[in-house]
Amino acid sequence: MTIRTRIAPSPTGFPHIGTIYQVLIDYAYARKTGGKFILRLEDTDRARFVEGAEDVIYASLAWFDLEPDESPKLGGPFAPYRQSERLPIYKKYAEELIDKGHAYYCFCTRERLEAMRKDQEAKHLPPMYDKTCMTLSAQEVAAKLAAHEPHVVRMKIPEHEKISFDDIISGHIEFDSDVIDHQVIMKSDGYPTYHFGVVVDDHLMEITHVFRGKEWISSTPKHVLLYKYFGWQMPIHGHLPLILNEDGKGKLSKRHGHASVDYYRKAGYLPEAVLNYLSNIVWNHPEGKEIYDREEFIAQFEVTSITAQAPRFDLKKLDWVNGQYIRAMKDEDLLARIVDFDDRVKQLDKALLLKTMPLVKERMHVLSDYWSLASFFFGKPDEFERDVNAKYKEVLRSALNIGDWTHGAMEQSIRAATDAAGLKARDVFMELRLMVTGKTVGPPLLEALEILGKEETLSRLE
Ligand code: GLU
């Protein structure tokens, strides 16, 4: 049996970072087992459809280099992979369920359902369909269909039963059927609802493992029933813990800018570091390592060792991981990534850029840090963090009037001049940094001046 995993996003905007973490698990599990990873687009909710969102999903997966084996774009043996292109399939299977007596047409109007809901609310009852149409006779149904009365299809839910499944991550989960609504499976516009589309497609696309966020657990009993009604084997389900906000309160929400995948690209994170961080928060490396690449993750991880407990998303920790990746990179590679990322750097002198790499590498967390740390190499600062103290200028002017423009010689000369003038070396260095870079913190100063050159340094002093 070939392992087949899938991600089934709805094209409703930028993917959430939690989606990428699911993709990572899907992708890693498929790679580990020699299986396939599928992208299916669940675009049946036309009200929430966002134009262009499908391309954004492809771009996000490409950025993380988590490419599917089959997708709407790539095609594959189970095409089409866009649910909106599969409507006749859902219609056929919905009719099969109706014929088997597991589903029924419902002709209730919006007004009737609204009145029913209000009444239930007033009586403090849970909002559930009252099953009115379940008892329509075959003749009544036929007459209404012949008269083209708008309708949906609802699935039946048995009374007083336990519905259960074994989750590969969370263990045995049981539900009471009496709290489950007679769910609409086909809408009046001919589109399936999520519950129906997901089951039909996971089955037809021969998905063996469904990994998805924990928020879908409460939907799963409906899926369990649908598999049973069709007589299909249910794929193994693993509901992944939700990623929480940093304070541990609630799911990492779109209100936080960094819930959206796009944030990471724009802020200058490296996709491989983000993936490393995401693996870290849901799984522990057997040797306690925090930095490991994707191949190592694929080789080492076991689905059953994914933590069931919801992790917190700690941006500072991610910065640390990203910084580790930056420091481990060769200067040329880091430069290529910065050039790719930052338009301001694209036209600059490559040789000079390369010389600055060792000085800034240790201080960078994200690619966007480069420009704030190193822009002074490429032009006089336009802004100064504070006013410079002119009293240091004279001392520096003479101390830097040396032939041997190396950081060692500069250091000696500045210290000697500083002692002679009765000043504190710390203050003098700080002032020199401010005059040359506009800032009071930055890369190692004298090494930077060595690169900048004597003439430019002295001109900045003036
Ligand atoms: N279309 C659902 C989503 O937007 C898929 C959930 C699932 O994986 O079953 O996430």
CSV table of C-alpha atoms and ligand atoms in Angstrom, one decimal:
chain,number,residue,atom,x,y,z
A,1,MET,CA,0.0,0.0,0.0
A,2,THR,CA,1.3,3.4,-0.9
A,3,ILE,CA,1.1,6.0,1.8
A,4,ARG,CA,-0.8,9.1,0.6
A,5,THR,CA,-1.1,12.2,2.6
A,6,ARG,CA,-2.8,15.4,1.7
A,7,ILE,CA,-3.4,19.0,2.5
A,8,ALA,CA,-6.8,20.4,1.6
A,9,PRO,CA,-6.8,24.1,2.0
A,10,SER,CA,-9.6,26.4,1.2
A,11,PRO,CA,-8.6,29.4,-1.0
A,12,THR,CA,-9.6,32.0,1.5
A,13,GLY,CA,-6.5,34.1,1.9
A,14,PHE,CA,-2.9,33.7,2.9
A,15,PRO,CA,-2.2,30.3,4.4
A,16,HIS,CA,-1.8,30.3,8.2
A,17,ILE,CA,1.6,29.2,9.5
A,18,GLY,CA,-0.3,26.3,11.1
A,19,THR,CA,-1.1,25.0,7.6
A,20,ILE,CA,2.6,24.9,6.8
A,21,TYR,CA,3.2,22.9,9.9
A,22,GLN,CA,0.6,20.4,8.7
A,23,VAL,CA,2.2,20.4,5.3
A,24,LEU,CA,5.5,19.6,6.9
A,25,ILE,CA,4.1,16.6,8.7
A,26,ASP,CA,2.3,15.4,5.5
A,27,TYR,CA,5.3,16.0,3.4
A,28,ALA,CA,7.7,14.4,5.9
A,29,TYR,CA,5.6,11.3,6.4
A,30,ALA,CA,5.1,10.8,2.7
A,31,ARG,CA,8.8,11.1,2.0
A,32,LYS,CA,9.7,8.9,4.9
A,33,THR,CA,7.5,6.1,3.7
A,34,GLY,CA,8.1,6.5,0.0
A,35,GLY,CA,4.5,7.8,-0.4
A,36,LYS,CA,2.9,10.7,-2.1
A,37,PHE,CA,1.8,14.1,-0.8
A,38,ILE,CA,-1.2,15.6,-2.5
A,39,LEU,CA,-2.6,19.1,-2.6
A,40,ARG,CA,-6.4,19.3,-3.0
A,41,LEU,CA,-8.2,22.6,-3.2
A,42,GLU,CA,-11.4,22.8,-1.2
A,43,ASP,CA,-13.0,25.7,-2.9
A,44,THR,CA,-16.6,24.9,-2.3
A,45,ASP,CA,-17.4,27.8,-0.1
A,46,ARG,CA,-18.0,30.4,-2.7
A,47,ALA,CA,-18.8,33.1,-0.2
A,48,ARG,CA,-15.3,32.9,1.3
A,49,PHE,CA,-13.5,32.3,-2.0
A,50,VAL,CA,-10.6,34.8,-2.5
A,51,GLU,CA,-9.4,35.4,-6.1
A,52,GLY,CA,-5.7,34.6,-6.4
A,53,ALA,CA,-5.5,32.6,-3.1
A,54,GLU,CA,-4.7,29.4,-5.0
A,55,ASP,CA,-1.6,30.9,-6.4
A,56,VAL,CA,-0.6,32.1,-3.0
A,57,ILE,CA,-0.9,28.5,-1.7
A,58,TYR,CA,1.5,27.3,-4.5
A,59,ALA,CA,3.9,30.2,-3.9
A,60,SER,CA,4.0,29.4,-0.1
A,61,LEU,CA,4.6,25.7,-0.7
A,62,ALA,CA,7.3,26.6,-3.2
A,63,TRP,CA,9.0,29.0,-0.8
A,64,PHE,CA,9.2,26.3,1.8
A,65,ASP,CA,10.2,23.8,-0.8
A,66,LEU,CA,7.4,21.5,0.2
A,67,GLU,CA,6.1,20.7,-3.2
A,68,PRO,CA,3.3,18.3,-3.6
A,69,ASP,CA,3.3,15.3,-6.0
A,70,GLU,CA,-0.2,15.9,-7.2
A,71,SER,CA,-2.1,19.1,-7.3
A,72,PRO,CA,-4.6,21.1,-9.4
A,73,LYS,CA,-1.6,22.7,-11.1
A,74,LEU,CA,0.4,19.5,-11.6
A,75,GLY,CA,-2.5,17.2,-12.2
A,76,GLY,CA,-2.2,13.5,-11.3
A,77,PRO,CA,-4.0,10.2,-11.5
A,78,PHE,CA,-6.9,11.4,-9.4
A,79,ALA,CA,-7.6,14.7,-11.2
A,80,PRO,CA,-9.4,17.1,-10.9
A,81,TYR,CA,-8.0,18.2,-7.6
A,82,ARG,CA,-10.2,21.3,-7.3
A,83,GLN,CA,-13.4,20.4,-5.7
A,84,SER,CA,-15.4,23.0,-7.7
A,85,GLU,CA,-14.5,20.8,-10.8
A,86,ARG,CA,-15.9,17.6,-9.2
A,87,LEU,CA,-19.5,18.6,-8.6
A,88,PRO,CA,-21.0,15.6,-10.6
A,89,ILE,CA,-19.0,13.2,-8.4
A,90,TYR,CA,-20.5,14.6,-5.2
A,91,LYS,CA,-24.0,14.6,-6.8
A,92,LYS,CA,-23.6,10.9,-7.6
A,93,TYR,CA,-22.4,9.9,-4.2
A,94,ALA,CA,-25.1,12.0,-2.4
A,95,GLU,CA,-27.7,10.2,-4.5
A,96,GLU,CA,-26.2,6.9,-3.5
A,97,LEU,CA,-26.6,7.9,0.2
A,98,ILE,CA,-30.2,8.9,-0.4
A,99,ASP,CA,-30.9,5.6,-2.1
A,100,LYS,CA,-29.4,3.7,0.8
A,101,GLY,CA,-31.5,5.7,3.3
A,102,HIS,CA,-28.6,7.5,5.0
A,103,ALA,CA,-29.5,10.9,3.6
A,104,TYR,CA,-32.5,12.9,2.6
A,105,TYR,CA,-33.6,16.0,0.6
A,106,CYS,CA,-34.5,18.9,2.7
A,107,PHE,CA,-36.8,21.7,1.3
A,108,CYS,CA,-37.0,23.9,4.4
A,109,THR,CA,-36.7,27.5,3.5
A,110,ARG,CA,-34.3,29.9,5.0
A,111,GLU,CA,-37.1,31.7,6.8
A,112,ARG,CA,-38.4,28.4,8.4
A,113,LEU,CA,-34.8,27.5,9.5
A,114,GLU,CA,-34.4,31.0,11.0
A,115,ALA,CA,-37.6,30.8,12.9
A,116,MET,CA,-36.7,27.3,14.2
A,117,ARG,CA,-33.3,28.6,15.4
A,118,LYS,CA,-34.9,31.5,17.2
A,119,ASP,CA,-37.3,29.2,18.9
A,120,GLN,CA,-34.5,26.9,20.0
A,121,GLU,CA,-32.5,29.8,21.3
A,122,ALA,CA,-35.5,31.0,23.3
A,123,LYS,CA,-35.8,27.6,24.8
A,124,HIS,CA,-32.0,27.4,25.5
A,125,LEU,CA,-31.8,24.3,23.2
A,126,PRO,CA,-28.7,23.7,21.0
A,127,PRO,CA,-29.3,24.8,17.5
A,128,MET,CA,-30.1,21.7,15.5
A,129,TYR,CA,-32.2,20.8,12.5
A,130,ASP,CA,-35.6,19.4,13.6
A,131,LYS,CA,-35.6,16.6,11.0
A,132,THR,CA,-38.9,17.8,9.5
A,133,CYS,CA,-38.0,16.8,5.9
A,134,MET,CA,-36.7,13.4,7.0
A,135,THR,CA,-40.3,12.1,7.2
A,136,LEU,CA,-41.5,13.4,3.8
A,137,SER,CA,-42.9,10.5,1.7
A,138,ALA,CA,-41.3,9.4,-1.5
A,139,GLN,CA,-44.2,11.0,-3.4
A,140,GLU,CA,-43.9,14.3,-1.6
A,141,VAL,CA,-40.2,14.4,-2.4
A,142,ALA,CA,-40.7,13.5,-6.0
A,143,ALA,CA,-43.4,16.2,-6.4
A,144,LYS,CA,-41.1,18.9,-4.8
A,145,LEU,CA,-38.2,17.9,-7.0
A,146,ALA,CA,-40.4,17.9,-10.1
A,147,ALA,CA,-41.5,21.5,-9.1
A,148,HIS,CA,-37.8,22.5,-8.8
A,149,GLU,CA,-38.2,23.5,-5.2
A,150,PRO,CA,-34.8,24.6,-3.9
A,151,HIS,CA,-33.3,22.0,-1.6
A,152,VAL,CA,-30.3,20.7,0.2
A,153,VAL,CA,-29.3,17.1,1.1
A,154,ARG,CA,-28.8,16.3,4.8
A,155,MET,CA,-27.1,13.2,6.3
A,156,LYS,CA,-29.0,11.2,8.9
A,157,ILE,CA,-27.4,10.8,12.3
A,158,PRO,CA,-28.4,7.7,14.4
A,159,GLU,CA,-30.0,8.3,17.8
A,160,HIS,CA,-28.4,7.4,21.1
A,161,GLU,CA,-25.2,5.9,19.7
A,162,LYS,CA,-21.5,6.3,20.5
A,163,ILE,CA,-19.5,7.3,17.5
A,164,SER,CA,-15.7,6.8,18.0
A,165,PHE,CA,-12.4,6.7,16.2
A,166,ASP,CA,-8.8,6.1,17.1
A,167,ASP,CA,-6.7,9.1,16.5
A,168,ILE,CA,-3.0,8.3,15.9
A,169,ILE,CA,-2.0,11.3,18.0
A,170,SER,CA,-4.7,11.9,20.5
A,171,GLY,CA,-5.9,8.3,21.0
A,172,HIS,CA,-9.4,7.0,21.3
A,173,ILE,CA,-12.1,9.7,20.9
A,174,GLU,CA,-15.8,9.1,21.4
A,175,PHE,CA,-18.9,11.2,20.7
A,176,ASP,CA,-22.5,11.0,21.6
A,177,SER,CA,-24.5,10.9,18.4
A,178,ASP,CA,-27.4,12.9,20.0
A,179,VAL,CA,-25.4,16.1,20.0
A,180,ILE,CA,-24.7,15.9,16.2
A,181,ASP,CA,-26.8,17.8,13.8
A,182,HIS,CA,-28.3,16.4,10.6
A,183,GLN,CA,-25.6,18.0,8.6
A,184,VAL,CA,-26.2,19.5,5.2
A,185,ILE,CA,-23.9,17.5,2.8
A,186,MET,CA,-25.1,19.1,-0.5
A,187,LYS,CA,-26.0,22.8,-0.7
A,188,SER,CA,-28.7,24.2,-2.8
A,189,ASP,CA,-26.1,25.6,-5.2
A,190,GLY,CA,-25.0,22.0,-6.0
A,191,TYR,CA,-21.8,22.3,-4.1
A,192,PRO,CA,-20.9,19.8,-1.4
A,193,THR,CA,-20.3,21.0,2.1
A,194,TYR,CA,-16.8,20.5,3.6
A,195,HIS,CA,-17.8,17.3,5.4
A,196,PHE,CA,-19.1,15.6,2.3
A,197,GLY,CA,-16.4,16.8,-0.1
A,198,VAL,CA,-13.6,15.8,2.3
A,199,VAL,CA,-14.8,12.2,2.8
A,200,VAL,CA,-15.6,11.5,-0.8
A,201,ASP,CA,-12.3,12.9,-2.0
A,202,ASP,CA,-10.1,11.4,0.7
A,203,HIS,CA,-11.6,8.1,-0.3
A,204,LEU,CA,-11.5,8.5,-4.1
A,205,MET,CA,-8.0,9.9,-3.9
A,206,GLU,CA,-6.9,7.0,-1.8
A,207,ILE,CA,-5.6,9.1,1.0
A,208,THR,CA,-4.2,6.8,3.8
A,209,HIS,CA,-3.4,9.4,6.4
A,210,VAL,CA,-5.3,12.6,7.3
A,211,PHE,CA,-3.2,15.0,9.4
A,212,ARG,CA,-5.0,18.2,10.2
A,213,GLY,CA,-5.5,20.6,13.0
A,214,LYS,CA,-7.3,19.7,16.2
A,215,GLU,CA,-10.1,22.1,15.4
A,216,TRP,CA,-11.5,19.4,13.0
A,217,ILE,CA,-11.9,16.8,15.7
A,218,SER,CA,-15.5,17.8,16.4
A,219,SER,CA,-16.3,17.3,12.6
A,220,THR,CA,-14.8,13.8,12.5
A,221,PRO,CA,-17.8,11.9,13.9
A,222,LYS,CA,-19.8,13.0,10.8
A,223,HIS,CA,-16.9,11.7,8.7
A,224,VAL,CA,-16.8,8.4,10.6
A,225,LEU,CA,-20.5,8.0,9.8
A,226,LEU,CA,-20.1,8.8,6.1
A,227,TYR,CA,-17.4,6.3,5.8
A,228,LYS,CA,-19.6,3.7,7.4
A,229,TYR,CA,-22.6,4.6,5.3
A,230,PHE,CA,-20.6,4.1,2.1
A,231,GLY,CA,-18.8,1.0,3.4
A,232,TRP,CA,-15.4,2.6,2.9
A,233,GLN,CA,-12.4,2.2,5.0
A,234,MET,CA,-11.6,5.4,6.9
A,235,PRO,CA,-8.0,6.7,6.5
A,236,ILE,CA,-5.9,7.0,9.6
A,237,HIS,CA,-6.6,10.4,11.2
A,238,GLY,CA,-4.1,12.4,13.3
A,239,HIS,CA,-5.3,15.7,14.7
A,240,LEU,CA,-2.3,17.9,15.2
A,241,PRO,CA,-2.1,20.2,18.2
A,242,LEU,CA,-3.0,23.8,17.4
A,243,ILE,CA,-0.2,26.4,17.7
A,244,LEU,CA,-1.0,28.9,20.4
A,245,ASN,CA,-0.1,32.5,20.8
A,246,GLU,CA,3.0,33.3,22.8
A,247,ASP,CA,1.1,33.8,26.0
A,248,GLY,CA,-0.5,30.3,25.6
A,249,LYS,CA,-3.9,31.9,25.4
A,250,GLY,CA,-5.8,30.9,22.2
A,251,LYS,CA,-4.8,29.8,18.8
A,252,LEU,CA,-2.2,31.8,17.0
A,253,SER,CA,-4.6,34.2,15.4
A,254,LYS,CA,-4.6,36.3,12.2
A,255,ARG,CA,-4.7,39.3,14.5
A,256,HIS,CA,-1.0,38.6,15.1
A,257,GLY,CA,0.8,39.5,12.0
A,258,HIS,CA,3.0,36.4,12.2
A,259,ALA,CA,0.1,34.0,11.9
A,260,SER,CA,0.3,34.4,8.1
A,261,VAL,CA,2.9,32.6,6.1
A,262,ASP,CA,3.7,35.8,4.1
A,263,TYR,CA,5.0,37.5,7.3
A,264,TYR,CA,8.0,35.2,7.4
A,265,ARG,CA,9.1,35.8,3.9
A,266,LYS,CA,8.7,39.5,4.2
A,267,ALA,CA,10.5,39.7,7.5
A,268,GLY,CA,13.6,37.9,6.2
A,269,TYR,CA,13.3,34.5,7.8
A,270,LEU,CA,14.8,31.5,6.0
A,271,PRO,CA,12.2,28.9,5.1
A,272,GLU,CA,14.5,26.1,6.3
A,273,ALA,CA,14.8,27.7,9.7
A,274,VAL,CA,11.1,28.3,10.0
A,275,LEU,CA,10.5,24.6,9.2
A,276,ASN,CA,13.2,23.6,11.8
A,277,TYR,CA,11.4,25.7,14.4
A,278,LEU,CA,8.0,24.3,13.5
A,279,SER,CA,9.4,20.7,13.9
A,280,ASN,CA,10.9,21.7,17.2
A,281,ILE,CA,7.7,22.9,18.8
A,282,VAL,CA,5.8,19.7,18.1
A,283,TRP,CA,8.5,17.1,18.4
A,284,ASN,CA,11.6,16.4,20.4
A,285,HIS,CA,14.8,15.3,18.6
A,286,PRO,CA,15.9,12.0,20.2
A,287,GLU,CA,19.3,13.5,20.9
A,288,GLY,CA,17.9,16.8,22.2
A,289,LYS,CA,19.2,18.7,19.1
A,290,GLU,CA,17.5,22.0,18.3
A,291,ILE,CA,19.1,22.6,15.0
A,292,TYR,CA,18.7,19.9,12.3
A,293,ASP,CA,17.7,20.0,8.7
A,294,ARG,CA,14.7,18.7,7.0
A,295,GLU,CA,16.3,15.4,5.9
A,296,GLU,CA,17.2,14.7,9.5
A,297,PHE,CA,13.7,15.5,10.6
A,298,ILE,CA,12.3,13.1,8.0
A,299,ALA,CA,14.6,10.4,9.0
A,300,GLN,CA,14.1,10.7,12.8
A,301,PHE,CA,10.5,11.7,13.4
A,302,GLU,CA,7.7,9.3,14.1
A,303,VAL,CA,4.1,10.4,13.8
A,304,THR,CA,3.3,8.9,17.1
A,305,SER,CA,5.9,11.0,18.8
A,306,ILE,CA,4.2,14.3,17.9
A,307,THR,CA,3.2,16.0,21.1
A,308,ALA,CA,-0.5,16.1,21.7
A,309,GLN,CA,0.0,19.2,23.8
A,310,ALA,CA,-0.5,22.6,22.0
A,311,PRO,CA,2.8,24.4,21.6
A,312,ARG,CA,3.3,28.2,21.9
A,313,PHE,CA,4.7,30.1,19.1
A,314,ASP,CA,7.8,32.0,20.4
A,315,LEU,CA,9.1,34.5,17.9
A,316,LYS,CA,12.2,35.1,19.9
A,317,LYS,CA,13.1,31.4,19.8
A,318,LEU,CA,12.4,31.4,16.0
A,319,ASP,CA,14.8,34.4,15.7
A,320,TRP,CA,17.4,32.4,17.5
A,321,VAL,CA,17.0,29.4,15.2
A,322,ASN,CA,17.1,31.7,12.2
A,323,GLY,CA,20.3,33.3,13.5
A,324,GLN,CA,21.8,29.9,13.9
A,325,TYR,CA,21.1,29.1,10.2
A,326,ILE,CA,22.6,32.5,9.2
A,327,ARG,CA,25.8,31.9,11.2
A,328,ALA,CA,26.2,28.4,9.7
A,329,MET,CA,26.0,29.7,6.1
A,330,LYS,CA,29.0,30.4,3.9
A,331,ASP,CA,29.5,34.1,3.3
A,332,GLU,CA,28.8,33.7,-0.4
A,333,ASP,CA,25.5,31.8,0.3
A,334,LEU,CA,24.4,34.3,2.9
A,335,LEU,CA,25.1,37.2,0.5
A,336,ALA,CA,23.1,35.5,-2.2
A,337,ARG,CA,20.1,35.2,0.2
A,338,ILE,CA,20.4,38.8,1.2
A,339,VAL,CA,20.7,40.0,-2.4
A,340,ASP,CA,17.6,38.0,-3.2
A,341,PHE,CA,15.7,39.4,-0.3
A,342,ASP,CA,16.6,43.1,-0.2
A,343,ASP,CA,16.2,45.3,-3.2
A,344,ARG,CA,18.5,48.0,-1.6
A,345,VAL,CA,21.4,45.6,-1.8
A,346,LYS,CA,20.9,44.3,-5.4
A,347,GLN,CA,23.0,47.0,-7.2
A,348,LEU,CA,25.8,47.3,-4.6
A,349,ASP,CA,29.4,46.2,-5.1
A,350,LYS,CA,29.6,42.4,-4.6
A,351,ALA,CA,33.2,42.4,-3.4
A,352,LEU,CA,32.5,45.0,-0.7
A,353,LEU,CA,29.3,43.2,0.3
A,354,LEU,CA,31.2,40.0,0.7
A,355,LYS,CA,33.8,41.7,2.9
A,356,THR,CA,31.1,42.9,5.3
A,357,MET,CA,29.5,39.4,5.8
A,358,PRO,CA,31.8,38.1,8.5
A,359,LEU,CA,31.3,41.4,10.5
A,360,VAL,CA,27.5,41.3,10.5
A,361,LYS,CA,26.8,37.5,10.4
A,362,GLU,CA,27.0,37.1,14.2
A,363,ARG,CA,24.6,39.9,14.8
A,364,MET,CA,21.9,39.0,12.3
A,365,HIS,CA,18.7,37.2,13.2
A,366,VAL,CA,16.8,37.8,10.0
A,367,LEU,CA,17.9,38.9,6.5
A,368,SER,CA,16.4,42.3,7.0
A,369,ASP,CA,18.9,43.0,9.8
A,370,TYR,CA,21.6,43.2,7.2
A,371,TRP,CA,20.7,46.7,5.9
A,372,SER,CA,20.3,48.2,9.4
A,373,LEU,CA,23.6,46.8,10.5
A,374,ALA,CA,25.6,47.4,7.3
A,375,SER,CA,24.1,50.3,5.3
A,376,PHE,CA,26.9,52.6,6.5
A,377,PHE,CA,29.4,50.7,4.4
A,378,PHE,CA,27.8,52.0,1.3
A,379,GLY,CA,27.2,55.6,2.1
A,380,LYS,CA,27.3,58.3,4.8
A,381,PRO,CA,24.6,57.9,7.4
A,382,ASP,CA,21.6,60.2,6.8
A,383,GLU,CA,20.5,60.0,10.3
A,384,PHE,CA,22.3,60.1,13.7
A,385,GLU,CA,21.0,58.4,16.7
A,386,ARG,CA,22.1,61.4,18.7
A,387,ASP,CA,24.3,64.5,18.3
A,388,VAL,CA,28.0,63.8,18.1
A,389,ASN,CA,30.2,65.3,20.7
A,390,ALA,CA,32.7,67.5,18.8
A,391,LYS,CA,35.2,67.4,21.6
A,392,TYR,CA,36.4,64.0,20.5
A,393,LYS,CA,37.0,64.9,17.0
A,394,GLU,CA,40.4,66.5,17.4
A,395,VAL,CA,41.8,63.4,19.3
A,396,LEU,CA,40.4,61.0,16.7
A,397,ARG,CA,41.6,63.1,13.8
A,398,SER,CA,45.2,62.8,15.0
A,399,ALA,CA,44.9,59.2,16.3
A,400,LEU,CA,43.7,58.0,12.9
A,401,ASN,CA,46.3,59.8,10.9
A,402,ILE,CA,48.3,56.6,10.6
A,403,GLY,CA,49.9,54.8,7.6
A,404,ASP,CA,49.1,51.3,8.7
A,405,TRP,CA,45.3,51.2,8.3
A,406,THR,CA,44.6,48.0,10.2
A,407,HIS,CA,42.3,47.5,13.2
A,408,GLY,CA,45.3,46.6,15.4
A,409,ALA,CA,47.2,49.7,14.6
A,410,MET,CA,44.1,51.9,14.9
A,411,GLU,CA,43.3,50.4,18.3
A,412,GLN,CA,46.8,51.2,19.6
A,413,SER,CA,46.9,54.6,18.2
A,414,ILE,CA,43.4,55.6,19.5
A,415,ARG,CA,44.2,54.2,23.0
A,416,ALA,CA,47.4,56.1,23.2
A,417,ALA,CA,45.8,59.4,22.1
A,418,THR,CA,42.9,58.8,24.4
A,419,ASP,CA,45.2,58.2,27.4
A,420,ALA,CA,47.3,61.3,26.5
A,421,ALA,CA,44.1,63.5,26.4
A,422,GLY,CA,42.8,62.0,29.7
A,423,LEU,CA,39.6,60.6,28.1
A,424,LYS,CA,37.9,57.3,28.5
A,425,ALA,CA,38.6,54.9,25.6
A,426,ARG,CA,35.0,53.6,25.8
A,427,ASP,CA,33.6,57.1,25.2
A,428,VAL,CA,36.0,57.8,22.3
A,429,PHE,CA,35.1,54.5,20.5
A,430,MET,CA,31.5,55.2,21.0
A,431,GLU,CA,31.8,58.7,19.5
A,432,LEU,CA,33.8,57.4,16.6
A,433,ARG,CA,31.1,54.8,15.9
A,434,LEU,CA,28.4,57.4,16.0
A,435,MET,CA,30.4,59.8,13.6
A,436,VAL,CA,31.0,57.0,11.1
A,437,THR,CA,27.9,54.9,11.3
A,438,GLY,CA,25.2,57.2,12.8
A,439,LYS,CA,24.6,54.6,15.5
A,440,THR,CA,25.8,53.6,18.9
A,441,VAL,CA,25.7,49.9,18.3
A,442,GLY,CA,26.7,47.8,15.3
A,443,PRO,CA,29.4,45.4,13.9
A,444,PRO,CA,33.0,45.5,15.3
A,445,LEU,CA,34.0,49.1,14.7
A,446,LEU,CA,37.7,49.0,13.8
A,447,GLU,CA,37.3,46.0,11.5
A,448,ALA,CA,34.5,48.0,9.8
A,449,LEU,CA,36.8,51.0,9.5
A,450,GLU,CA,39.4,48.8,7.9
A,451,ILE,CA,36.9,47.9,5.2
A,452,LEU,CA,35.6,51.5,4.9
A,453,GLY,CA,39.1,52.8,4.3
A,454,LYS,CA,41.1,55.7,5.8
A,455,GLU,CA,39.9,58.4,3.4
A,456,GLU,CA,36.2,57.7,3.9
A,457,THR,CA,36.6,57.4,7.6
A,458,LEU,CA,38.4,60.7,8.0
A,459,SER,CA,35.9,62.4,5.7
A,460,ARG,CA,33.1,61.2,7.9
A,461,LEU,CA,34.9,62.6,11.0
A,462,GLU,CA,34.9,66.0,9.3
B,1,GLU,N1,-10.7,22.6,3.8
B,1,GLU,C1,-10.3,22.3,5.1
B,1,GLU,C2,-9.4,23.5,5.5
B,1,GLU,O1,-9.7,24.6,5.1
B,1,GLU,C3,-9.6,21.0,5.3
B,1,GLU,C4,-9.6,20.4,6.6
B,1,GLU,C5,-9.1,19.0,6.5
B,1,GLU,O2,-7.9,18.9,6.4
B,1,GLU,O3,-9.9,18.0,6.6
B,1,GLU,O4,-8.5,23.4,6.3
